[in-house]
Amino acid sequence: YDELGHFGRLRKLSRCGPVTMFRKLVDIWTHLSPTVVAQKVQRFFYFYSVNRHKMVTLTPSYHAESYSPDDNRFDLRQFL
């Protein structure tokens, strides 16, 4: 889950695409080879694009951080 947190923050907050995310993660994850980092980034963006249609636009709600892994699963308000 820690790796997914890195992916989510880079994609959402830093607005990184696959190439920029790879470049930043190679500098952050020095314990992994660039090939392994590339595979992880490719896998993340593949599954993100496959499951993108399942996301729902919800009404604004309060979040303490600018990035939250919470998927509003327990927010019972109607969505548009």
PDB file of C-alpha atoms in Angstrom:
ATOM      1  CA  TYR A   1       0.000   0.000   0.000  1.00  0.00           C
ATOM      2  CA  ASP A   2       2.948   2.315   0.529  1.00  0.00           C
ATOM      3  CA  GLU A   3       3.871   2.027  -3.146  1.00  0.00           C
ATOM      4  CA  LEU A   4       0.283   2.735  -4.181  1.00  0.00           C
ATOM      5  CA  GLY A   5       0.390   5.845  -2.017  1.00  0.00           C
ATOM      6  CA  HIS A   6       3.431   7.055  -3.940  1.00  0.00           C
ATOM      7  CA  PHE A   7       1.695   6.352  -7.239  1.00  0.00           C
ATOM      8  CA  GLY A   8      -1.491   8.117  -6.191  1.00  0.00           C
ATOM      9  CA  ARG A   9       0.246  11.233  -4.871  1.00  0.00           C
ATOM     10  CA  LEU A  10       2.449  11.556  -7.940  1.00  0.00           C
ATOM     11  CA  ARG A  11      -0.471  11.067 -10.329  1.00  0.00           C
ATOM     12  CA  LYS A  12      -2.964  13.288  -8.517  1.00  0.00           C
ATOM     13  CA  LEU A  13      -0.954  15.984  -6.747  1.00  0.00           C
ATOM     14  CA  SER A  14       2.123  16.241  -8.960  1.00  0.00           C
ATOM     15  CA  ARG A  15       0.109  15.522 -12.112  1.00  0.00           C
ATOM     16  CA  CYS A  16       2.696  13.071 -13.376  1.00  0.00           C
ATOM     17  CA  GLY A  17       2.262  10.898 -16.417  1.00  0.00           C
ATOM     18  CA  PRO A  18       4.040   7.578 -16.873  1.00  0.00           C
ATOM     19  CA  VAL A  19       7.412   9.004 -17.945  1.00  0.00           C
ATOM     20  CA  THR A  20       7.614  11.723 -15.292  1.00  0.00           C
ATOM     21  CA  MET A  21       6.450   9.277 -12.627  1.00  0.00           C
ATOM     22  CA  PHE A  22       9.141   6.801 -13.682  1.00  0.00           C
ATOM     23  CA  ARG A  23      11.853   9.467 -13.502  1.00  0.00           C
ATOM     24  CA  LYS A  24      10.781  10.598 -10.031  1.00  0.00           C
ATOM     25  CA  LEU A  25      10.395   7.072  -8.658  1.00  0.00           C
ATOM     26  CA  VAL A  26      13.825   5.988  -9.893  1.00  0.00           C
ATOM     27  CA  ASP A  27      15.273   8.773  -7.728  1.00  0.00           C
ATOM     28  CA  ILE A  28      13.052   7.881  -4.729  1.00  0.00           C
ATOM     29  CA  TRP A  29      13.304   4.081  -4.907  1.00  0.00           C
ATOM     30  CA  THR A  30      17.064   3.619  -5.080  1.00  0.00           C
ATOM     31  CA  HIS A  31      16.742   0.062  -3.721  1.00  0.00           C
ATOM     32  CA  LEU A  32      14.984  -1.067  -6.941  1.00  0.00           C
ATOM     33  CA  SER A  33      16.465  -1.296 -10.408  1.00  0.00           C
ATOM     34  CA  PRO A  34      15.058   1.024 -13.101  1.00  0.00           C
ATOM     35  CA  THR A  35      13.630  -2.010 -14.916  1.00  0.00           C
ATOM     36  CA  VAL A  36      11.558  -3.018 -11.885  1.00  0.00           C
ATOM     37  CA  VAL A  37      10.359   0.564 -11.370  1.00  0.00           C
ATOM     38  CA  ALA A  38       9.355   0.738 -15.056  1.00  0.00           C
ATOM     39  CA  GLN A  39       7.353  -2.487 -14.732  1.00  0.00           C
ATOM     40  CA  LYS A  40       5.564  -1.188 -11.641  1.00  0.00           C
ATOM     41  CA  VAL A  41       4.706   2.126 -13.333  1.00  0.00           C
ATOM     42  CA  GLN A  42       3.470   0.345 -16.458  1.00  0.00           C
ATOM     43  CA  ARG A  43       1.331  -2.005 -14.388  1.00  0.00           C
ATOM     44  CA  PHE A  44      -0.118   0.884 -12.358  1.00  0.00           C
ATOM     45  CA  PHE A  45      -1.143   2.891 -15.424  1.00  0.00           C
ATOM     46  CA  TYR A  46      -2.509  -0.199 -17.172  1.00  0.00           C
ATOM     47  CA  PHE A  47      -4.817  -1.108 -14.291  1.00  0.00           C
ATOM     48  CA  TYR A  48      -5.663   2.548 -13.679  1.00  0.00           C
ATOM     49  CA  SER A  49      -6.853   2.886 -17.282  1.00  0.00           C
ATOM     50  CA  VAL A  50      -8.739  -0.423 -17.189  1.00  0.00           C
ATOM     51  CA  ASN A  51     -10.641   0.548 -14.022  1.00  0.00           C
ATOM     52  CA  ARG A  52     -11.038   4.266 -14.762  1.00  0.00           C
ATOM     53  CA  HIS A  53     -14.644   3.869 -15.901  1.00  0.00           C
ATOM     54  CA  LYS A  54     -15.627   2.541 -12.468  1.00  0.00           C
ATOM     55  CA  MET A  55     -14.908   5.860 -10.757  1.00  0.00           C
ATOM     56  CA  VAL A  56     -17.893   7.979  -9.810  1.00  0.00           C
ATOM     57  CA  THR A  57     -18.120  11.749  -9.565  1.00  0.00           C
ATOM     58  CA  LEU A  58     -19.318  12.593  -6.070  1.00  0.00           C
ATOM     59  CA  THR A  59     -20.350  15.830  -4.502  1.00  0.00           C
ATOM     60  CA  PRO A  60     -17.551  17.637  -2.649  1.00  0.00           C
ATOM     61  CA  SER A  61     -16.843  16.431   0.844  1.00  0.00           C
ATOM     62  CA  TYR A  62     -14.367  17.417   3.518  1.00  0.00           C
ATOM     63  CA  HIS A  63     -10.897  15.904   3.322  1.00  0.00           C
ATOM     64  CA  ALA A  64      -8.098  16.733   5.728  1.00  0.00           C
ATOM     65  CA  GLU A  65      -5.381  16.141   3.113  1.00  0.00           C
ATOM     66  CA  SER A  66      -5.180  17.090  -0.528  1.00  0.00           C
ATOM     67  CA  TYR A  67      -4.691  13.402  -1.365  1.00  0.00           C
ATOM     68  CA  SER A  68      -6.803  10.783   0.315  1.00  0.00           C
ATOM     69  CA  PRO A  69      -6.903   7.061  -0.488  1.00  0.00           C
ATOM     70  CA  ASP A  70     -10.488   7.035   0.800  1.00  0.00           C
ATOM     71  CA  ASP A  71     -12.842   6.099  -2.012  1.00  0.00           C
ATOM     72  CA  ASN A  72     -15.940   7.561  -0.299  1.00  0.00           C
ATOM     73  CA  ARG A  73     -17.321   4.067   0.091  1.00  0.00           C
ATOM     74  CA  PHE A  74     -19.277   4.998   3.198  1.00  0.00           C
ATOM     75  CA  ASP A  75     -20.526   8.343   1.865  1.00  0.00           C
ATOM     76  CA  LEU A  76     -24.215   7.564   1.360  1.00  0.00           C
ATOM     77  CA  ARG A  77     -25.172  10.785  -0.403  1.00  0.00           C
ATOM     78  CA  GLN A  78     -26.586  10.491  -3.892  1.00  0.00           C
ATOM     79  CA  PHE A  79     -24.093  11.040  -6.675  1.00  0.00           C
ATOM     80  CA  LEU A  80     -24.575  12.751  -9.985  1.00  0.00           C
TER      81      LEU A  80
END
